[in-house]
Amino acid sequence: DSGVTQTPKHLITATGQRVTLRCSPRSGDLSVYWYQQSLDQGLQFLIQYYNGEERAKGNILERFSAQQFPDLHSELNLSSLELGDSALYFCASSVGGTSDNEQFFGPGTRLTVL
Amino acid sequence: GQSLEQPSEVTAVEGAIVQINCTYQTSGFYGLSWYQQHDGGAPTFLSYNALDGLEETGRFSSFLSRSDSYGYLLLQELQMKDSASYFCAVGSSGSARQLTFGSGTQLTVLP
C-alpha cells in the first residue's frame, strides 16, 4: 500500500459525458501527478501540481483539467469523453522538490468509455 | 524533449539473471529511475541513479552511465513473482521537474 488513494476504482460511462477522478496523496507529500496508461502503453504524464499550484503540463488534452485543493487532494476532470479516453488513470505523489524521482502511485482508476 | 528506449520483452528462467537496458535522450537530466508494474497494478519505485555507477538493493541493481546516456536494471535470482513490466524513467531539471517514462519492458520468468 503506497498510501495514495484514488476513487473510484472503476468508472464506466458513455461518450460525451464528463467524469471526475479523485486522488489523495500520501501524508506529507506536496506534489501530485496524473498519468494516463492505455492498453499495453507506457505511462503518459498529464499534469503535476505542487502545493496547490500547477507545476508542469504534459500531454494533457484541452478537454481534461485538474486542480489541487488546499488539503492537497487532487481531482482530474475529463469532459466530452471519447472512446479513446478509455484507460487506466494513475495519480502519484511525492514530497516534491528534489524527491520527484521517487513517486508513489495510487491503485488507479480504470475508465471505460462506451 | 525526452525520449527513452528499452526492449519491449525479455524472457528468462527462474534463478537466472536478466538485464534490462535503457537509453535516453533528454535535456537537463538529473536522474534515472526504475519502476515495476504487475498486470493491472500500480507502478512501484525500485531504484534511482543520479550519479554514474551501480546501486544495489537486494536482488535488484541499477546502473547509470551519464556519458553514454545509458542505464540498466539487473535482476538476480529471478523468481516467478518478478514477472512484470519494468519502466525506466528520466527526470528533467528545471522549475518543473517531471518524469518521462519509457514504454516498458515486459519480463516473463519461466519455471
PDB file of C-alpha atoms in Angstrom:
ATOM      1  CA  ASP A   1       0.000   0.000   0.000  1.00  0.00           C
ATOM      2  CA  SER A   2       1.616   3.226  -1.216  1.00  0.00           C
ATOM      3  CA  GLY A   3      -0.515   5.500   0.936  1.00  0.00           C
ATOM      4  CA  VAL A   4      -2.013   7.161  -2.141  1.00  0.00           C
ATOM      5  CA  THR A   5      -5.737   6.650  -2.569  1.00  0.00           C
ATOM      6  CA  GLN A   6      -7.801   7.014  -5.705  1.00  0.00           C
ATOM      7  CA  THR A   7     -11.525   6.873  -6.233  1.00  0.00           C
ATOM      8  CA  PRO A   8     -13.382   5.413  -7.900  1.00  0.00           C
ATOM      9  CA  LYS A   9     -11.614   2.176  -8.813  1.00  0.00           C
ATOM     10  CA  HIS A  10     -13.725   1.636 -11.879  1.00  0.00           C
ATOM     11  CA  LEU A  11     -15.805   4.001 -13.937  1.00  0.00           C
ATOM     12  CA  ILE A  12     -17.977   3.141 -16.903  1.00  0.00           C
ATOM     13  CA  THR A  13     -19.572   5.944 -18.828  1.00  0.00           C
ATOM     14  CA  ALA A  14     -20.714   6.952 -22.284  1.00  0.00           C
ATOM     15  CA  THR A  15     -19.149   9.121 -24.948  1.00  0.00           C
ATOM     16  CA  GLY A  16     -19.749  12.801 -24.476  1.00  0.00           C
ATOM     17  CA  GLN A  17     -20.026  12.541 -20.718  1.00  0.00           C
ATOM     18  CA  ARG A  18     -17.890  14.137 -18.028  1.00  0.00           C
ATOM     19  CA  VAL A  19     -16.236  12.394 -15.076  1.00  0.00           C
ATOM     20  CA  THR A  20     -14.136  13.379 -12.093  1.00  0.00           C
ATOM     21  CA  LEU A  21     -11.354  11.260 -10.694  1.00  0.00           C
ATOM     22  CA  ARG A  22     -10.121  11.888  -7.190  1.00  0.00           C
ATOM     23  CA  CYS A  23      -6.749  11.392  -5.579  1.00  0.00           C
ATOM     24  CA  SER A  24      -5.447  11.795  -2.043  1.00  0.00           C
ATOM     25  CA  PRO A  25      -1.666  11.898  -1.778  1.00  0.00           C
ATOM     26  CA  ARG A  26       0.471  10.322   0.913  1.00  0.00           C
ATOM     27  CA  SER A  27       0.555  12.240   4.128  1.00  0.00           C
ATOM     28  CA  GLY A  28       3.210  14.929   3.857  1.00  0.00           C
ATOM     29  CA  ASP A  29       3.562  14.803   0.080  1.00  0.00           C
ATOM     30  CA  LEU A  30       3.070  18.135  -1.641  1.00  0.00           C
ATOM     31  CA  SER A  31       3.284  17.048  -5.266  1.00  0.00           C
ATOM     32  CA  VAL A  32       0.550  15.232  -7.141  1.00  0.00           C
ATOM     33  CA  TYR A  33       0.964  13.842 -10.645  1.00  0.00           C
ATOM     34  CA  TRP A  34      -1.595  12.435 -13.040  1.00  0.00           C
ATOM     35  CA  TYR A  35      -0.757   9.791 -15.631  1.00  0.00           C
ATOM     36  CA  GLN A  36      -2.722   8.027 -18.317  1.00  0.00           C
ATOM     37  CA  GLN A  37      -1.942   4.458 -19.275  1.00  0.00           C
ATOM     38  CA  SER A  38      -3.719   2.990 -22.257  1.00  0.00           C
ATOM     39  CA  LEU A  39      -3.708  -0.728 -23.040  1.00  0.00           C
ATOM     40  CA  ASP A  40      -0.146  -2.006 -23.402  1.00  0.00           C
ATOM     41  CA  GLN A  41       1.174   1.521 -23.272  1.00  0.00           C
ATOM     42  CA  GLY A  42       3.584   3.297 -21.051  1.00  0.00           C
ATOM     43  CA  LEU A  43       2.718   5.971 -18.587  1.00  0.00           C
ATOM     44  CA  GLN A  44       1.875   9.267 -20.207  1.00  0.00           C
ATOM     45  CA  PHE A  45       2.393  12.216 -17.920  1.00  0.00           C
ATOM     46  CA  LEU A  46      -0.589  14.544 -17.887  1.00  0.00           C
ATOM     47  CA  ILE A  47      -0.072  17.193 -15.249  1.00  0.00           C
ATOM     48  CA  GLN A  48       1.630  17.955 -11.946  1.00  0.00           C
ATOM     49  CA  TYR A  49       0.544  20.084  -9.023  1.00  0.00           C
ATOM     50  CA  TYR A  50       2.737  21.213  -6.190  1.00  0.00           C
ATOM     51  CA  ASN A  51       1.197  22.605  -3.033  1.00  0.00           C
ATOM     52  CA  GLY A  52      -1.911  23.746  -4.845  1.00  0.00           C
ATOM     53  CA  GLU A  53      -0.290  25.219  -7.915  1.00  0.00           C
ATOM     54  CA  GLU A  54       0.122  23.756 -11.374  1.00  0.00           C
ATOM     55  CA  ARG A  55       3.777  22.965 -11.871  1.00  0.00           C
ATOM     56  CA  ALA A  56       4.116  21.058 -15.108  1.00  0.00           C
ATOM     57  CA  LYS A  57       1.938  20.076 -18.003  1.00  0.00           C
ATOM     58  CA  GLY A  58       2.458  17.067 -20.197  1.00  0.00           C
ATOM     59  CA  ASN A  59       0.293  15.587 -22.899  1.00  0.00           C
ATOM     60  CA  ILE A  60      -2.970  16.705 -21.395  1.00  0.00           C
ATOM     61  CA  LEU A  61      -5.875  17.324 -23.729  1.00  0.00           C
ATOM     62  CA  GLU A  62      -7.825  20.565 -23.541  1.00  0.00           C
ATOM     63  CA  ARG A  63     -10.885  18.506 -22.607  1.00  0.00           C
ATOM     64  CA  PHE A  64      -9.056  17.469 -19.439  1.00  0.00           C
ATOM     65  CA  SER A  65      -8.392  19.662 -16.448  1.00  0.00           C
ATOM     66  CA  ALA A  66      -7.160  19.187 -12.928  1.00  0.00           C
ATOM     67  CA  GLN A  67      -6.763  21.009  -9.671  1.00  0.00           C
ATOM     68  CA  GLN A  68      -5.224  20.517  -6.272  1.00  0.00           C
ATOM     69  CA  PHE A  69      -7.146  21.687  -3.250  1.00  0.00           C
ATOM     70  CA  PRO A  70      -5.866  23.271  -0.011  1.00  0.00           C
ATOM     71  CA  ASP A  71      -5.965  19.871   1.713  1.00  0.00           C
ATOM     72  CA  LEU A  72      -3.698  18.663  -1.134  1.00  0.00           C
ATOM     73  CA  HIS A  73      -6.123  16.180  -2.637  1.00  0.00           C
ATOM     74  CA  SER A  74      -6.464  16.479  -6.369  1.00  0.00           C
ATOM     75  CA  GLU A  75      -9.167  15.937  -8.961  1.00  0.00           C
ATOM     76  CA  LEU A  76      -8.830  15.202 -12.642  1.00  0.00           C
ATOM     77  CA  ASN A  77     -11.810  16.224 -14.739  1.00  0.00           C
ATOM     78  CA  LEU A  78     -12.359  14.564 -18.103  1.00  0.00           C
ATOM     79  CA  SER A  79     -15.077  16.005 -20.328  1.00  0.00           C
ATOM     80  CA  SER A  80     -16.605  15.301 -23.735  1.00  0.00           C
ATOM     81  CA  LEU A  81     -15.326  11.786 -23.336  1.00  0.00           C
ATOM     82  CA  GLU A  82     -14.320   9.778 -26.376  1.00  0.00           C
ATOM     83  CA  LEU A  83     -13.768   6.044 -26.809  1.00  0.00           C
ATOM     84  CA  GLY A  84     -10.033   6.660 -26.924  1.00  0.00           C
ATOM     85  CA  ASP A  85     -10.068   8.078 -23.408  1.00  0.00           C
ATOM     86  CA  SER A  86     -10.618   4.595 -22.032  1.00  0.00           C
ATOM     87  CA  ALA A  87      -7.521   3.919 -19.974  1.00  0.00           C
ATOM     88  CA  LEU A  88      -6.079   3.490 -16.525  1.00  0.00           C
ATOM     89  CA  TYR A  89      -5.547   6.820 -14.830  1.00  0.00           C
ATOM     90  CA  PHE A  90      -2.947   6.900 -12.106  1.00  0.00           C
ATOM     91  CA  CYS A  91      -2.278   9.507  -9.550  1.00  0.00           C
ATOM     92  CA  ALA A  92       1.127   9.637  -7.892  1.00  0.00           C
ATOM     93  CA  SER A  93       2.563  11.770  -5.153  1.00  0.00           C
ATOM     94  CA  SER A  94       5.977  12.762  -3.936  1.00  0.00           C
ATOM     95  CA  VAL A  95       7.441  15.029  -1.346  1.00  0.00           C
ATOM     96  CA  GLY A  96       8.340  17.443  -4.105  1.00  0.00           C
ATOM     97  CA  GLY A  97      11.447  19.474  -4.702  1.00  0.00           C
ATOM     98  CA  THR A  98      14.396  17.175  -5.252  1.00  0.00           C
ATOM     99  CA  SER A  99      12.490  13.998  -4.461  1.00  0.00           C
ATOM    100  CA  ASP A 100      10.365  13.846  -7.583  1.00  0.00           C
ATOM    101  CA  ASN A 101      12.289  10.847  -8.908  1.00  0.00           C
ATOM    102  CA  GLU A 102      10.576   8.617  -6.347  1.00  0.00           C
ATOM    103  CA  GLN A 103       6.871   8.789  -6.850  1.00  0.00           C
ATOM    104  CA  PHE A 104       4.245   6.762  -5.036  1.00  0.00           C
ATOM    105  CA  PHE A 105       1.394   5.607  -7.205  1.00  0.00           C
ATOM    106  CA  GLY A 106      -2.185   5.037  -6.272  1.00  0.00           C
ATOM    107  CA  PRO A 107      -4.091   1.936  -7.411  1.00  0.00           C
ATOM    108  CA  GLY A 108      -5.537   3.756 -10.398  1.00  0.00           C
ATOM    109  CA  THR A 109      -8.978   4.397 -11.807  1.00  0.00           C
ATOM    110  CA  ARG A 110      -9.971   2.257 -14.754  1.00  0.00           C
ATOM    111  CA  LEU A 111     -12.127   4.345 -17.065  1.00  0.00           C
ATOM    112  CA  THR A 112     -14.212   2.666 -19.723  1.00  0.00           C
ATOM    113  CA  VAL A 113     -15.984   4.866 -22.245  1.00  0.00           C
ATOM    114  CA  LEU A 114     -18.711   3.088 -24.190  1.00  0.00           C
TER     115      LEU A 114
ATOM    116  CA  GLY B   1      12.107  16.828 -25.187  1.00  0.00           C
ATOM    117  CA  GLN B   2      12.854  13.463 -23.718  1.00  0.00           C
ATOM    118  CA  SER B   3      12.892  10.010 -25.270  1.00  0.00           C
ATOM    119  CA  LEU B   4      13.755   6.618 -23.875  1.00  0.00           C
ATOM    120  CA  GLU B   5      14.333   3.245 -25.441  1.00  0.00           C
ATOM    121  CA  GLN B   6      14.071  -0.098 -23.743  1.00  0.00           C
ATOM    122  CA  PRO B   7      13.344  -3.579 -25.074  1.00  0.00           C
ATOM    123  CA  SER B   8       9.675  -4.454 -25.262  1.00  0.00           C
ATOM    124  CA  GLU B   9      10.043  -8.014 -23.975  1.00  0.00           C
ATOM    125  CA  VAL B  10      12.543 -10.148 -22.110  1.00  0.00           C
ATOM    126  CA  THR B  11      12.180 -13.789 -21.112  1.00  0.00           C
ATOM    127  CA  ALA B  12      14.303 -15.680 -18.593  1.00  0.00           C
ATOM    128  CA  VAL B  13      14.067 -18.702 -16.337  1.00  0.00           C
ATOM    129  CA  GLU B  14      13.756 -18.861 -12.591  1.00  0.00           C
ATOM    130  CA  GLY B  15      17.051 -18.383 -10.820  1.00  0.00           C
ATOM    131  CA  ALA B  16      18.683 -16.658 -13.763  1.00  0.00           C
ATOM    132  CA  ILE B  17      19.993 -13.107 -14.094  1.00  0.00           C
ATOM    133  CA  VAL B  18      18.460 -10.649 -16.523  1.00  0.00           C
ATOM    134  CA  GLN B  19      19.499  -7.162 -17.574  1.00  0.00           C
ATOM    135  CA  ILE B  20      17.042  -4.596 -18.925  1.00  0.00           C
ATOM    136  CA  ASN B  21      18.719  -1.770 -20.796  1.00  0.00           C
ATOM    137  CA  CYS B  22      17.534   1.779 -21.182  1.00  0.00           C
ATOM    138  CA  THR B  23      18.968   4.508 -23.376  1.00  0.00           C
ATOM    139  CA  TYR B  24      17.701   8.026 -23.172  1.00  0.00           C
ATOM    140  CA  GLN B  25      17.849  11.444 -24.715  1.00  0.00           C
ATOM    141  CA  THR B  26      16.925  14.337 -22.537  1.00  0.00           C
ATOM    142  CA  SER B  27      17.792  17.867 -21.670  1.00  0.00           C
ATOM    143  CA  GLY B  28      18.598  18.827 -18.114  1.00  0.00           C
ATOM    144  CA  PHE B  29      18.971  15.210 -17.000  1.00  0.00           C
ATOM    145  CA  TYR B  30      19.029  14.730 -13.259  1.00  0.00           C
ATOM    146  CA  GLY B  31      18.452  11.034 -12.739  1.00  0.00           C
ATOM    147  CA  LEU B  32      17.261   7.667 -13.980  1.00  0.00           C
ATOM    148  CA  SER B  33      14.586   5.766 -12.093  1.00  0.00           C
ATOM    149  CA  TRP B  34      13.152   2.281 -12.443  1.00  0.00           C
ATOM    150  CA  TYR B  35       9.614   1.209 -11.697  1.00  0.00           C
ATOM    151  CA  GLN B  36       7.945  -2.190 -11.615  1.00  0.00           C
ATOM    152  CA  GLN B  37       4.341  -2.767 -12.579  1.00  0.00           C
ATOM    153  CA  HIS B  38       2.446  -6.014 -12.302  1.00  0.00           C
ATOM    154  CA  ASP B  39      -0.540  -6.559 -14.589  1.00  0.00           C
ATOM    155  CA  GLY B  40      -3.297  -4.166 -13.641  1.00  0.00           C
ATOM    156  CA  GLY B  41      -1.360  -2.902 -10.670  1.00  0.00           C
ATOM    157  CA  ALA B  42       0.221   0.369  -9.708  1.00  0.00           C
ATOM    158  CA  PRO B  43       3.814   1.137 -10.648  1.00  0.00           C
ATOM    159  CA  THR B  44       6.158   0.832  -7.706  1.00  0.00           C
ATOM    160  CA  PHE B  45       9.508   2.529  -7.346  1.00  0.00           C
ATOM    161  CA  LEU B  46      12.546   0.245  -7.500  1.00  0.00           C
ATOM    162  CA  SER B  47      15.644   2.399  -7.711  1.00  0.00           C
ATOM    163  CA  TYR B  48      17.167   5.712  -8.657  1.00  0.00           C
ATOM    164  CA  ASN B  49      20.574   6.682 -10.021  1.00  0.00           C
ATOM    165  CA  ALA B  50      21.688  10.276 -10.047  1.00  0.00           C
ATOM    166  CA  LEU B  51      25.396   9.532 -10.396  1.00  0.00           C
ATOM    167  CA  ASP B  52      27.367   7.089 -12.521  1.00  0.00           C
ATOM    168  CA  GLY B  53      27.773   3.638 -11.126  1.00  0.00           C
ATOM    169  CA  LEU B  54      25.891   0.767  -9.626  1.00  0.00           C
ATOM    170  CA  GLU B  55      23.220   0.930  -6.938  1.00  0.00           C
ATOM    171  CA  GLU B  56      22.276  -2.335  -5.273  1.00  0.00           C
ATOM    172  CA  THR B  57      19.064  -3.091  -3.455  1.00  0.00           C
ATOM    173  CA  GLY B  58      18.740  -6.738  -2.609  1.00  0.00           C
ATOM    174  CA  ARG B  59      18.305  -8.818  -5.751  1.00  0.00           C
ATOM    175  CA  PHE B  60      17.944  -5.705  -7.884  1.00  0.00           C
ATOM    176  CA  SER B  61      20.742  -3.418  -9.042  1.00  0.00           C
ATOM    177  CA  SER B  62      20.646  -0.396 -11.279  1.00  0.00           C
ATOM    178  CA  PHE B  63      23.467   1.143 -13.257  1.00  0.00           C
ATOM    179  CA  LEU B  64      23.917   4.532 -14.871  1.00  0.00           C
ATOM    180  CA  SER B  65      26.435   5.966 -17.299  1.00  0.00           C
ATOM    181  CA  ARG B  66      25.626   9.601 -17.900  1.00  0.00           C
ATOM    182  CA  SER B  67      28.279   9.990 -20.578  1.00  0.00           C
ATOM    183  CA  ASP B  68      26.629   7.188 -22.579  1.00  0.00           C
ATOM    184  CA  SER B  69      23.051   8.232 -21.710  1.00  0.00           C
ATOM    185  CA  TYR B  70      22.546   4.633 -20.721  1.00  0.00           C
ATOM    186  CA  GLY B  71      21.405   2.646 -17.766  1.00  0.00           C
ATOM    187  CA  TYR B  72      20.242  -0.823 -16.912  1.00  0.00           C
ATOM    188  CA  LEU B  73      18.321  -2.721 -14.318  1.00  0.00           C
ATOM    189  CA  LEU B  74      19.811  -6.037 -13.238  1.00  0.00           C
ATOM    190  CA  LEU B  75      17.603  -8.621 -11.637  1.00  0.00           C
ATOM    191  CA  GLN B  76      19.308 -11.591  -9.993  1.00  0.00           C
ATOM    192  CA  GLU B  77      17.986 -14.918  -8.723  1.00  0.00           C
ATOM    193  CA  LEU B  78      14.825 -14.415 -10.729  1.00  0.00           C
ATOM    194  CA  GLN B  79      11.577 -15.515  -9.163  1.00  0.00           C
ATOM    195  CA  MET B  80       8.201 -16.095 -10.771  1.00  0.00           C
ATOM    196  CA  LYS B  81       6.856 -13.038  -8.968  1.00  0.00           C
ATOM    197  CA  ASP B  82       9.349 -10.879 -10.879  1.00  0.00           C
ATOM    198  CA  SER B  83       7.225 -11.336 -13.990  1.00  0.00           C
ATOM    199  CA  ALA B  84       6.048  -7.783 -14.590  1.00  0.00           C
ATOM    200  CA  SER B  85       6.664  -4.715 -16.683  1.00  0.00           C
ATOM    201  CA  TYR B  86       9.698  -2.621 -15.890  1.00  0.00           C
ATOM    202  CA  PHE B  87       9.862   1.042 -16.799  1.00  0.00           C
ATOM    203  CA  CYS B  88      12.840   3.313 -16.860  1.00  0.00           C
ATOM    204  CA  ALA B  89      12.124   6.986 -16.315  1.00  0.00           C
ATOM    205  CA  VAL B  90      14.265  10.076 -16.664  1.00  0.00           C
ATOM    206  CA  GLY B  91      13.905  13.181 -14.651  1.00  0.00           C
ATOM    207  CA  SER B  92      14.496  16.575 -16.161  1.00  0.00           C
ATOM    208  CA  SER B  93      15.706  19.512 -14.168  1.00  0.00           C
ATOM    209  CA  GLY B  94      14.217  22.923 -14.032  1.00  0.00           C
ATOM    210  CA  SER B  95      11.446  24.553 -12.093  1.00  0.00           C
ATOM    211  CA  ALA B  96       9.018  21.891 -13.218  1.00  0.00           C
ATOM    212  CA  ARG B  97      10.588  18.552 -12.509  1.00  0.00           C
ATOM    213  CA  GLN B  98       8.786  15.639 -14.027  1.00  0.00           C
ATOM    214  CA  LEU B  99       9.453  12.084 -15.030  1.00  0.00           C
ATOM    215  CA  THR B 100       9.260  10.804 -18.563  1.00  0.00           C
ATOM    216  CA  PHE B 101       8.688   7.059 -18.684  1.00  0.00           C
ATOM    217  CA  GLY B 102       9.885   4.571 -21.255  1.00  0.00           C
ATOM    218  CA  SER B 103       7.367   2.311 -22.899  1.00  0.00           C
ATOM    219  CA  GLY B 104       8.245  -0.560 -20.588  1.00  0.00           C
ATOM    220  CA  THR B 105       9.830  -3.995 -20.792  1.00  0.00           C
ATOM    221  CA  GLN B 106       7.614  -6.993 -20.187  1.00  0.00           C
ATOM    222  CA  LEU B 107       9.641  -9.561 -18.250  1.00  0.00           C
ATOM    223  CA  THR B 108       8.408 -13.124 -18.271  1.00  0.00           C
ATOM    224  CA  VAL B 109      10.024 -15.556 -15.854  1.00  0.00           C
ATOM    225  CA  LEU B 110       9.618 -19.191 -16.815  1.00  0.00           C
ATOM    226  CA  PRO B 111       9.805 -22.115 -14.385  1.00  0.00           C
TER     227      PRO B 111
END
